[in-house]
Coordinates of C-alpha atoms (C1' of nucleotides) in Angstrom, one line a residue:
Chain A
X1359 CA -34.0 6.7 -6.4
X1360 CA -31.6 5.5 -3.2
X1361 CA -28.5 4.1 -4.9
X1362 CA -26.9 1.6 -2.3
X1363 CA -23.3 -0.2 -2.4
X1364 CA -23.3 -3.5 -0.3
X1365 CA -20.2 -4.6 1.2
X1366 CA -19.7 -8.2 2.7
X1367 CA -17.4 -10.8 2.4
X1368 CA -19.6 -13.6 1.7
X1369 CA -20.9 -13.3 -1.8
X1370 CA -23.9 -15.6 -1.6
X1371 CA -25.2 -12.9 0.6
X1372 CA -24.4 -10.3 -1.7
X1373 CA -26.0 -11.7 -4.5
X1374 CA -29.3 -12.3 -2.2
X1375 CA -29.7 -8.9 -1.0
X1376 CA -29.3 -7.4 -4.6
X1377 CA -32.0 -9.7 -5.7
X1378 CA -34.5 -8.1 -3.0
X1379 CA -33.2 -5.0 -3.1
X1380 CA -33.7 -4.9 -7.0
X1381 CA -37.5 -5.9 -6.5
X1382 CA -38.2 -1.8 -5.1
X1383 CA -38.2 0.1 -7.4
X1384 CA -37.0 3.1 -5.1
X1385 CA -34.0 1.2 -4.5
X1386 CA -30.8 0.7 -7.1
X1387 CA -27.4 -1.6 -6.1
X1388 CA -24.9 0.6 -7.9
X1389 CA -21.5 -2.0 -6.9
X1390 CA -21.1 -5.2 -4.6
X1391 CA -17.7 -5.3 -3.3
X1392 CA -16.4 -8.2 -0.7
X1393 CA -13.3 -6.8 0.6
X1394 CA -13.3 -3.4 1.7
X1395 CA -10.0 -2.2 0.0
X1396 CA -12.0 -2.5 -4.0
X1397 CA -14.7 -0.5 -1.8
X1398 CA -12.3 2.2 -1.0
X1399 CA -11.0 2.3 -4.7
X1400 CA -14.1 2.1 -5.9
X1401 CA -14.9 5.0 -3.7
X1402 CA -12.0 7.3 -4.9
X1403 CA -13.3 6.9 -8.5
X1404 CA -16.8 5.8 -8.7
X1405 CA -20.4 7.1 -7.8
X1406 CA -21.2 7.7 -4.0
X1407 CA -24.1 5.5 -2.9
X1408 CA -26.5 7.1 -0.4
X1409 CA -26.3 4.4 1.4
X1410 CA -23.8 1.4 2.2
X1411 CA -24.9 -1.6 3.5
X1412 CA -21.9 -3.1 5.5
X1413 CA -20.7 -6.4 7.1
X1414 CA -19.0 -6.3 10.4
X1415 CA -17.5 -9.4 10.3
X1416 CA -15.1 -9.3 7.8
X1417 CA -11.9 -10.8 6.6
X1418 CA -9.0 -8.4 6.1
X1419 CA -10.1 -5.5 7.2
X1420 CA -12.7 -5.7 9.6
X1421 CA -16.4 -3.8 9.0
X1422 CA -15.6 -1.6 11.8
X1423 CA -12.7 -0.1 10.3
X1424 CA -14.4 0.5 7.3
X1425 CA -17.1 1.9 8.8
X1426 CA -14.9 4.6 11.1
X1427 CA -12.6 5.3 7.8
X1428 CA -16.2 5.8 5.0
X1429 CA -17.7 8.2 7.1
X1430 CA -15.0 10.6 7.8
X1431 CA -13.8 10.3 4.2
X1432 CA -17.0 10.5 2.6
X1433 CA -19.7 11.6 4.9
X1434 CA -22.0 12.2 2.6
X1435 CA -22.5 8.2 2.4
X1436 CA -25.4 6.8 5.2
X1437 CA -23.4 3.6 6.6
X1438 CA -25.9 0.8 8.1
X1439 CA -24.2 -1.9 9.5
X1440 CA -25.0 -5.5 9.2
X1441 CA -23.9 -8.1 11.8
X1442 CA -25.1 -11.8 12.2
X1443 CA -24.5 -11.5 15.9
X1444 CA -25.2 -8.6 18.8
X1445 CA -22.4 -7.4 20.5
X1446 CA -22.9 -4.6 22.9
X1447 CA -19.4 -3.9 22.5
X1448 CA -20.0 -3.3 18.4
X1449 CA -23.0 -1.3 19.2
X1450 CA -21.0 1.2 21.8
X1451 CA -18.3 1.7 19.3
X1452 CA -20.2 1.9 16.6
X1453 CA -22.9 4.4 17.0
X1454 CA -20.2 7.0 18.4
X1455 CA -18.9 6.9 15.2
X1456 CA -21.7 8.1 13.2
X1457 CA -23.0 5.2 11.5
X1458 CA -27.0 5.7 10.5
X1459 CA -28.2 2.4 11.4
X1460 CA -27.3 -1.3 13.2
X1461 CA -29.4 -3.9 11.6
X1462 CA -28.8 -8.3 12.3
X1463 CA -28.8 -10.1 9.3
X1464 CA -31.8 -11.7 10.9
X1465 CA -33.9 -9.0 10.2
X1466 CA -36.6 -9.5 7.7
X1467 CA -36.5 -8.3 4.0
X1468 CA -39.5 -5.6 4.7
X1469 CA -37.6 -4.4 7.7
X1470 CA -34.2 -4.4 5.9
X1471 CA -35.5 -1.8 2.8
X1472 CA -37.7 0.4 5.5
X1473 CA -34.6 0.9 7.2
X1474 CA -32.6 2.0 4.1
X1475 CA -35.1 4.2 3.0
X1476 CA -35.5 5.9 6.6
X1477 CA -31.6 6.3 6.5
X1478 CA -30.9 7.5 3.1
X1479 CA -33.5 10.6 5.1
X1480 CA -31.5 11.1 7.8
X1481 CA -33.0 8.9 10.5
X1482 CA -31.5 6.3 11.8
X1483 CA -33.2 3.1 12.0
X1484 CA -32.0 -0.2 13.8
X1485 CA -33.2 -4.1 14.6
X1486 CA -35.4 -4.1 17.9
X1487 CA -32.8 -5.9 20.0
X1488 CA -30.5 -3.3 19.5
X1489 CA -32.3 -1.3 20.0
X1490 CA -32.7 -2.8 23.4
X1491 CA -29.1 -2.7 24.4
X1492 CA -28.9 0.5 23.0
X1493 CA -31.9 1.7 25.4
X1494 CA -30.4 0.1 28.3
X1495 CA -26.6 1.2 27.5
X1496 CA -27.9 4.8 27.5
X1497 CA -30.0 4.1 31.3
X1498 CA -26.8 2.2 33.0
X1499 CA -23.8 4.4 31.5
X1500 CA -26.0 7.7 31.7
X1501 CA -24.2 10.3 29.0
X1502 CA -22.0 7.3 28.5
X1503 CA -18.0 7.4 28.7
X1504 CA -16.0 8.2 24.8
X1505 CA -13.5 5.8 25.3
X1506 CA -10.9 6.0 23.1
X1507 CA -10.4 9.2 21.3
X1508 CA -12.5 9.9 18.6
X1509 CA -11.4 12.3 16.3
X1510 CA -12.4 12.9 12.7
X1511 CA -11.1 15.4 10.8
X1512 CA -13.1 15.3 8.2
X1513 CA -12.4 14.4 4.4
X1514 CA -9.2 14.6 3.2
X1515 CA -8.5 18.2 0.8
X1516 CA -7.5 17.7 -3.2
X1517 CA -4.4 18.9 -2.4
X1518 CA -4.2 16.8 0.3
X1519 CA -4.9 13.7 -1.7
X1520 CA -2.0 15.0 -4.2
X1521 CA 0.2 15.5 -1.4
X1522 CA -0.5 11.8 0.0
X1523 CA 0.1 10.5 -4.0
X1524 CA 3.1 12.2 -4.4
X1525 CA 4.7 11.1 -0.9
X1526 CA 3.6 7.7 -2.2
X1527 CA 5.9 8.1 -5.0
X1528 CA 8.8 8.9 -3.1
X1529 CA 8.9 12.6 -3.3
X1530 CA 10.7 14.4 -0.2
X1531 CA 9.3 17.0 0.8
X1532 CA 11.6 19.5 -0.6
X1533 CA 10.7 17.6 -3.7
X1534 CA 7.2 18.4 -3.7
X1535 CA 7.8 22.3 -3.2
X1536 CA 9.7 22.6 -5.7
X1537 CA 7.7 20.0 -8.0
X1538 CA 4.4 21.9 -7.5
X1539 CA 6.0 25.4 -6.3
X1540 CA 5.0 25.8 -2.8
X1541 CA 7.3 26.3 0.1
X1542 CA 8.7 23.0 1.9
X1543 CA 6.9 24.3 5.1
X1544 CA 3.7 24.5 3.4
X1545 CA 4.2 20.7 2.4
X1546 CA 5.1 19.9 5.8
X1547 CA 2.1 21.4 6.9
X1548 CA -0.3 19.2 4.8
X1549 CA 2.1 16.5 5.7
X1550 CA 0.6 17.2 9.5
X1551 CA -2.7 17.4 8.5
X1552 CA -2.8 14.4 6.9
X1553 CA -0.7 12.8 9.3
X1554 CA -3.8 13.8 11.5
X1555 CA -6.4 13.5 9.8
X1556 CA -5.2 9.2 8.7
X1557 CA -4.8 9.0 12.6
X1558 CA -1.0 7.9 11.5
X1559 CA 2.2 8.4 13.0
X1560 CA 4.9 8.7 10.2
X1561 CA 5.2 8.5 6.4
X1562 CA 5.2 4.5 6.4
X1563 CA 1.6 5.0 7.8
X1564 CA 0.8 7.5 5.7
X1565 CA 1.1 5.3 2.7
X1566 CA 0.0 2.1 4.0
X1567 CA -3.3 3.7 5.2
X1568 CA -3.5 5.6 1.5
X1569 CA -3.4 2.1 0.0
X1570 CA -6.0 0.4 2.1
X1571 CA -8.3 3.3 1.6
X1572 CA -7.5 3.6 -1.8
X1573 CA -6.3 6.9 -1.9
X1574 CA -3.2 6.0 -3.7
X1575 CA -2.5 4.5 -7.0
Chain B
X1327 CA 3.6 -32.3 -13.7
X1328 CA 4.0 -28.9 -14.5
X1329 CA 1.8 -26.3 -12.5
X1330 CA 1.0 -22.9 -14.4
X1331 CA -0.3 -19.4 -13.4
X1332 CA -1.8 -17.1 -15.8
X1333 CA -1.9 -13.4 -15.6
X1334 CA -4.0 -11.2 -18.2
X1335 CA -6.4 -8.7 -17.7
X1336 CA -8.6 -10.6 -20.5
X1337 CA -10.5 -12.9 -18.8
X1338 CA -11.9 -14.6 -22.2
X1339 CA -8.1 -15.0 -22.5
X1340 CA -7.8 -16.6 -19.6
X1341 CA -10.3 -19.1 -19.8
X1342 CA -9.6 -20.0 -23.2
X1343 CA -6.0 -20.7 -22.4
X1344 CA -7.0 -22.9 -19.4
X1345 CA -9.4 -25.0 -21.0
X1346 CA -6.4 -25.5 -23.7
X1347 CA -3.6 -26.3 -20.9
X1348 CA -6.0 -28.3 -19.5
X1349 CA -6.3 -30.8 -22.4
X1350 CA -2.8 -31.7 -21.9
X1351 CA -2.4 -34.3 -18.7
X1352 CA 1.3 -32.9 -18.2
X1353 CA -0.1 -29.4 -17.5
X1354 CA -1.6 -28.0 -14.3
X1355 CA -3.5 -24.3 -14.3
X1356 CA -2.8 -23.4 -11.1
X1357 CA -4.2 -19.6 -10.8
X1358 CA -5.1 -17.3 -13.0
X1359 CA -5.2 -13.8 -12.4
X1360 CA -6.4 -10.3 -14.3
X1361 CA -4.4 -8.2 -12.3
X1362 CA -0.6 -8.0 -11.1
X1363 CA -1.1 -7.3 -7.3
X1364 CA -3.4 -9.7 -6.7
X1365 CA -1.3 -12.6 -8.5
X1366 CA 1.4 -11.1 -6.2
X1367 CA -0.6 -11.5 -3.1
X1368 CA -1.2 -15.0 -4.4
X1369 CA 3.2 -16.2 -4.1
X1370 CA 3.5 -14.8 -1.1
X1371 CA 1.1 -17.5 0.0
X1372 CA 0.0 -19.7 -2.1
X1373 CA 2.0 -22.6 -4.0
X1374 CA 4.5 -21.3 -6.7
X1375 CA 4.1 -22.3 -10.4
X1376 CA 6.9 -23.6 -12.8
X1377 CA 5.7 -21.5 -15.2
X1378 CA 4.3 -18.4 -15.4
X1379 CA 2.0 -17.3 -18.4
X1380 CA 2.3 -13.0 -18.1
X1381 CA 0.7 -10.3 -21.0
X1382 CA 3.1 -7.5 -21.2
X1383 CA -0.1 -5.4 -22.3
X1384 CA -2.1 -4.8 -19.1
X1385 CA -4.0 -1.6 -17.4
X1386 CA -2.3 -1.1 -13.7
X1387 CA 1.0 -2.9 -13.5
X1388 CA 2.4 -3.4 -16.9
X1389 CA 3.7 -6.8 -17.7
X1390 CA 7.2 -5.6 -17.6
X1391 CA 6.9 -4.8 -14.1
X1392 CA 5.4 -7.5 -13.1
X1393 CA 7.7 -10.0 -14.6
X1394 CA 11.0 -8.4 -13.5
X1395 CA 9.6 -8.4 -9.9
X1396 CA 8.5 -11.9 -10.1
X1397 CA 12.1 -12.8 -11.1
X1398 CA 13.8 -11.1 -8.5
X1399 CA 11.2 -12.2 -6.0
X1400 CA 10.5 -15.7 -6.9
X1401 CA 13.6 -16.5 -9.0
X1402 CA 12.4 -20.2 -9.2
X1403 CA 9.3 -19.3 -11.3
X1404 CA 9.7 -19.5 -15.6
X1405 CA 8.1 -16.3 -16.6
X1406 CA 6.8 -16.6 -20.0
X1407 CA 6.0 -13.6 -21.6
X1408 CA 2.6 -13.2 -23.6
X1409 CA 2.3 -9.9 -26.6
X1410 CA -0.2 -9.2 -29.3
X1411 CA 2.3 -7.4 -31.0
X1412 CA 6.0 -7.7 -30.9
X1413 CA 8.1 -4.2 -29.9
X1414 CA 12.1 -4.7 -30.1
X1415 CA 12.2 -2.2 -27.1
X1416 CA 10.2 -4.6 -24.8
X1417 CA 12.0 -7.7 -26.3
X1418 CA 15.3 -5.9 -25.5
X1419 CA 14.5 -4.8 -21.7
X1420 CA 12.8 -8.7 -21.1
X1421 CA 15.7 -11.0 -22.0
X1422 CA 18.2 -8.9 -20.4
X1423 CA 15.7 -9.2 -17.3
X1424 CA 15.7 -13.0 -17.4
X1425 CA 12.4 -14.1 -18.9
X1426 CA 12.5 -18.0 -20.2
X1427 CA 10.2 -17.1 -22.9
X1428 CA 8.4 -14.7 -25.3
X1429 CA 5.8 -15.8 -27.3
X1430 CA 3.5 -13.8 -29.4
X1431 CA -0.9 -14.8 -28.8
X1432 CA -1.0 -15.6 -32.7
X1433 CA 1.4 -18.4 -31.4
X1434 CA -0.6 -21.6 -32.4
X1435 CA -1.7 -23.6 -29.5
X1436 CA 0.7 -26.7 -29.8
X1437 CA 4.1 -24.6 -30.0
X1438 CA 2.1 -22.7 -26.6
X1439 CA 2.5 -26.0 -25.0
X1440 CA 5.8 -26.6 -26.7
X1441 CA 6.9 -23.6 -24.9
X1442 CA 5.2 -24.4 -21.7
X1443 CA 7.4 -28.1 -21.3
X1444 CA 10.1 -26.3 -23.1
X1445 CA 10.5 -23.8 -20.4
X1446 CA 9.7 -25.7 -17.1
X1447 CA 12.9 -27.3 -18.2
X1448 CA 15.1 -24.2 -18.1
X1449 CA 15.1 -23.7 -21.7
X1450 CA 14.4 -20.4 -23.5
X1451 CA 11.2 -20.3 -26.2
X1452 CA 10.3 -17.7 -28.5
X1453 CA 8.1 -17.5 -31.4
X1454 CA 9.8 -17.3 -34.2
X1455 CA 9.1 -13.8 -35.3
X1456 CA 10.8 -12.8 -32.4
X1457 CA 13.3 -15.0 -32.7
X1458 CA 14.4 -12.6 -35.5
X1459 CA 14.4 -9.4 -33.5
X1460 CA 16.6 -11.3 -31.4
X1461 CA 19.5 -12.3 -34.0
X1462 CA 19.2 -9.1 -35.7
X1463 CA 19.5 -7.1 -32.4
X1464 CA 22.3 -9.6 -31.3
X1465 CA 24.0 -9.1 -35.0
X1466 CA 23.8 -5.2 -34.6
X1467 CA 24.4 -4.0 -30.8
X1468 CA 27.1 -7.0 -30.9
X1469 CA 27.3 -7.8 -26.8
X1470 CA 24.9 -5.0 -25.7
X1471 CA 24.4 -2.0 -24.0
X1472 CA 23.1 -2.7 -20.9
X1473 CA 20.7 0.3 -20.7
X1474 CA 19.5 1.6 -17.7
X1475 CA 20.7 -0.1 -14.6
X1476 CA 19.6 -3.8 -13.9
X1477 CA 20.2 -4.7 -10.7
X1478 CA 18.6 -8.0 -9.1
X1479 CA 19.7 -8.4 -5.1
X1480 CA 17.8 -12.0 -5.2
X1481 CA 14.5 -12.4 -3.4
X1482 CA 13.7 -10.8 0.4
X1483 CA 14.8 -13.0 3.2
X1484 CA 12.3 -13.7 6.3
X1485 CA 14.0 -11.0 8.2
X1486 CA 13.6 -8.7 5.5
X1487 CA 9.8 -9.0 5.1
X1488 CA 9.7 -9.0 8.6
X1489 CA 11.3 -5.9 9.2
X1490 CA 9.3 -4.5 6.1
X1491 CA 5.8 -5.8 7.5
X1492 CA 6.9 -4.2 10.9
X1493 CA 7.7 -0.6 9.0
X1494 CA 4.6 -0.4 7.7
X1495 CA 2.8 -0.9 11.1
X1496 CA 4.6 2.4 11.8
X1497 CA 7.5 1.1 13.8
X1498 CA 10.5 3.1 14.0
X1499 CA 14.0 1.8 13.9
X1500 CA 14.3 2.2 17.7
X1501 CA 10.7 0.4 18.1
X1502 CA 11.5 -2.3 15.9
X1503 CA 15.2 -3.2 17.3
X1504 CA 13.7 -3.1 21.2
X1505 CA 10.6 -5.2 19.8
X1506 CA 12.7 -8.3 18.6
X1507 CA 15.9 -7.3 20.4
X1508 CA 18.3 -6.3 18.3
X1509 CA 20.2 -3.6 17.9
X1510 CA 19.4 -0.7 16.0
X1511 CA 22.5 -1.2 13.6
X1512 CA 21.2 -3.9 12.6
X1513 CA 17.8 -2.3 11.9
X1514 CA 19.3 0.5 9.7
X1515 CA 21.2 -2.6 7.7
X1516 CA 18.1 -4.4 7.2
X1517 CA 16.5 -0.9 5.7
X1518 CA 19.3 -0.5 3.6
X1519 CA 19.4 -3.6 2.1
X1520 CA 15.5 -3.8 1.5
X1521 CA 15.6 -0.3 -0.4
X1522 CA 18.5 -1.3 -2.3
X1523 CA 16.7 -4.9 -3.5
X1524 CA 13.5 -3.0 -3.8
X1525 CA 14.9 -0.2 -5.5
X1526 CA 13.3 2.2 -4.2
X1527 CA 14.3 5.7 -1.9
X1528 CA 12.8 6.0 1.1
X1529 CA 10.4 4.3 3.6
X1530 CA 7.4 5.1 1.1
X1531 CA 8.6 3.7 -1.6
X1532 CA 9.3 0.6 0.7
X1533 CA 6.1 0.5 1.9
X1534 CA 4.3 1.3 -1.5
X1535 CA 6.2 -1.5 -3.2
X1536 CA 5.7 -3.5 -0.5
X1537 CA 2.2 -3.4 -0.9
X1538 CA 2.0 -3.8 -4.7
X1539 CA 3.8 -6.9 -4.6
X1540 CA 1.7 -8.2 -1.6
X1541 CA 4.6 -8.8 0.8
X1542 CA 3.2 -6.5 3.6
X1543 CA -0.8 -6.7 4.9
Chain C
dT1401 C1' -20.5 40.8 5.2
dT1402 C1' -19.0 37.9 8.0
dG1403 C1' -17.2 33.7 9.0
dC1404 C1' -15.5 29.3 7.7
dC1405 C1' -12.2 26.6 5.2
dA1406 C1' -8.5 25.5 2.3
dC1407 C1' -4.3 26.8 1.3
dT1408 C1' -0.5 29.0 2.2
dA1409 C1' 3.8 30.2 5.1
dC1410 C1' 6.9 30.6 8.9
dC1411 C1' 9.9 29.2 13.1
dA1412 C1' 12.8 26.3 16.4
dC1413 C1' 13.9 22.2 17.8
dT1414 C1' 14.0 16.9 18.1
dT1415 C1' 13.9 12.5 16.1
dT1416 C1' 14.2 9.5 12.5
dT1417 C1' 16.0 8.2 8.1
dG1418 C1' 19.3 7.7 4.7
dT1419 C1' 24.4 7.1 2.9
dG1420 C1' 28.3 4.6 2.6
dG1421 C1' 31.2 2.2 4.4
dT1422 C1' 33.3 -2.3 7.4
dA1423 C1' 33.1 -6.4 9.9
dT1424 C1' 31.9 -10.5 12.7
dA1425 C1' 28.8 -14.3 14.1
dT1426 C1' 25.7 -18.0 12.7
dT1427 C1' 23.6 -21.3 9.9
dG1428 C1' 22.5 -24.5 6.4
dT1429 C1' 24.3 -27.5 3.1
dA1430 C1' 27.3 -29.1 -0.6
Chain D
dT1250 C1' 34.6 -28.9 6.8
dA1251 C1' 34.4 -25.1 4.2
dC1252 C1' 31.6 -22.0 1.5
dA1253 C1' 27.8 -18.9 0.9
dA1254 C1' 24.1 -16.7 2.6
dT1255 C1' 22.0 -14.5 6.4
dA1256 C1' 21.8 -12.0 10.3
dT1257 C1' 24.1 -9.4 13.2
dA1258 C1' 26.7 -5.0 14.7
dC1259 C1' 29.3 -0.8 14.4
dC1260 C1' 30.6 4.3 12.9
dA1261 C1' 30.0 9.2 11.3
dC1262 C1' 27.8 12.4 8.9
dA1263 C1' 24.0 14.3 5.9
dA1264 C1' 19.3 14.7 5.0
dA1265 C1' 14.6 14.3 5.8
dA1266 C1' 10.7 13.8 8.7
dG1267 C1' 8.1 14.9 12.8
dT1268 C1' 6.4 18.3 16.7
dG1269 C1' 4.1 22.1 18.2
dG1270 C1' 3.1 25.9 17.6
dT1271 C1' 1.3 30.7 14.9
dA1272 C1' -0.7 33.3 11.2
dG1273 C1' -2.1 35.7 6.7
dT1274 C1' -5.0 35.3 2.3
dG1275 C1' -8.6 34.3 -0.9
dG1276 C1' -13.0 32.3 -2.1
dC1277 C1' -17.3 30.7 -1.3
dA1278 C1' -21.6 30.5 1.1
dA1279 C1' -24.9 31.5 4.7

DNA sequence: TTGCCACTACCACTTTTGTGGTATATTGTA
DNA sequence: TACAATATACCACAAAAGTGGTAGTGGCAA
């Protein structure tokens, strides 16, 4: 059984795609979500999916984000994303990040459930007119250029996660070591890591990211 | 016309109060809402009810919280109170907050709307159970204790959320005052006076709260 | 049993925040 | 016009956060 969370913004489309998806019996929608902040709470709390069907063109946060921020947090989860449009620029970004599969909403119902059964095993499976630009990106650009820097950390730690709660909750530092008896440099040291690992430069966006990924109550 | 929002994290609740309201030509549902933060989102955009219809009892933000925010935020909004049961504690720490009304839901529907007009005219309504607590606690405590501090610095200016919205995006003072030249005096000021109305410590509680109460994206 | 990883801890130094004042323009409106 | 609210600016000192390192320990898994 491939459990499978779909994220998009438009909810007539949700609705649709759980209707075919619920007509395999391989396949199970576990949680629709249309914003990606419920998606991240849900994520904190709820039941992984193996794979998470994903709209890039979003409002509020964009798919893209959501995309970068699911698979470092949770890289156990197989992200396809779904686009009504091709852009090469998407496609570039995109598969550098580690995403398992680039499909246009185009693409037929058949096609749609082969490819979340190939990714849910590892593969990764995409629309033949990406597939294109992705064949001719790789010809042109050679080993192809990283752009900006990519760095993922991986997930966050549980004592990271009760680090970024208790910063949330306006704990110093000092407050912290003494709260959970550690030294104040070994909470400024997970402070660093997760200032790294959020891709954040101070506290402000240490919380601010902890609330849109739902890391934070 | 009198334009109403409703907040309760029981949606049967909510529907069976709107179809109610609605039955009354004067009376307008605006919104309704099961959840503080998103009805918070909702003022900082949207178009501001006379009055507001809030359960103390709710899972995430309580009631309490909600409503003294709302007031200090939105000062121009009638909050009126909703409880299954009455407590003397919460009756105490809501009328010293500056709620227009506290009913109880056993409150039969025509004193509701009683309330409701009552209310959008800058009276106070109560049911009259707790109409009691109130003379007994008046009678006792005589002019009060005044608890824990209650301090109400009126709602944010446009600077303000500016300068908040801007502190979440990870600006520093120094970036901030060189973005929308000023000086960074006036910066620090601005952070001092947000964490004083917000009442919170430090740039994470500014940014958490700014969050919960949907003033920052 | 070896190697990775989370967690812990330390240091020195810089920058940013936070505290607790005061004070003057500017602006909208009663 | 005069008042109130807002936005501006300044000061000095204290506290906290951020930078850029290094490094030991214990547990779990290959």
């Amino acid at each position: 059984m491939i459990n499978v969370v779909l994220v998009d913004d438009h909810k007539v489309f949700l609705q649709g795609v759980e209707s075919l998806l619920s007509s395999d019996p391989e396949l199970n929608v576990l949680k629709k979500f249309t914003d990606g902040t419920d998606f991240f709470r849900y994520m904190k709390e709820g039941e992984h999916p193996d794979v998470l069907l994903l709209d890039i063109e979003m409002k509020g946060i964009s798919g893209v984000e959501v995309a970068e921020n699911v698979i470092q947090l949770y890289p156990e989860v197989h992200v396809i994303m779904l686009s009504t449009y091709f852009s090469e620029e998407f496609v570039d970004k995109l598969v550098n990040t580690g995403i398992s599969g680039y499909l246009l909403k185009s693409t037929d119902f058949e096609d749609l459930i082969k490819a979340i059964k190939n990714v849910a095993n590892g593969k990764f499976s995409c629309s033949p007119e990406i597939m294109d630009i992705l064949v001719k990106g790789y010809k042109s650009a050679g080993s192809a250029d990283k752009g900006d820097s990519e760095e993922d950390d991986g997930p966050l730690t549980e004592r990271e996660l009760e680090m970024l709660q208790l910063i949330a909750d306006e704990y110093t530092t000092k407050e912290i070591a003494e709260k959970i008896y550690i030294s104040e440099h070994t909470v400024k040291t997970h402070r660093k890591n997760l200032m790294q690992k959020l891709d954040v430069k101070n506290t402000a966006g240490l919380v601010k990211k902890g609330y849109i990924l739902g890391l934070i109550e």
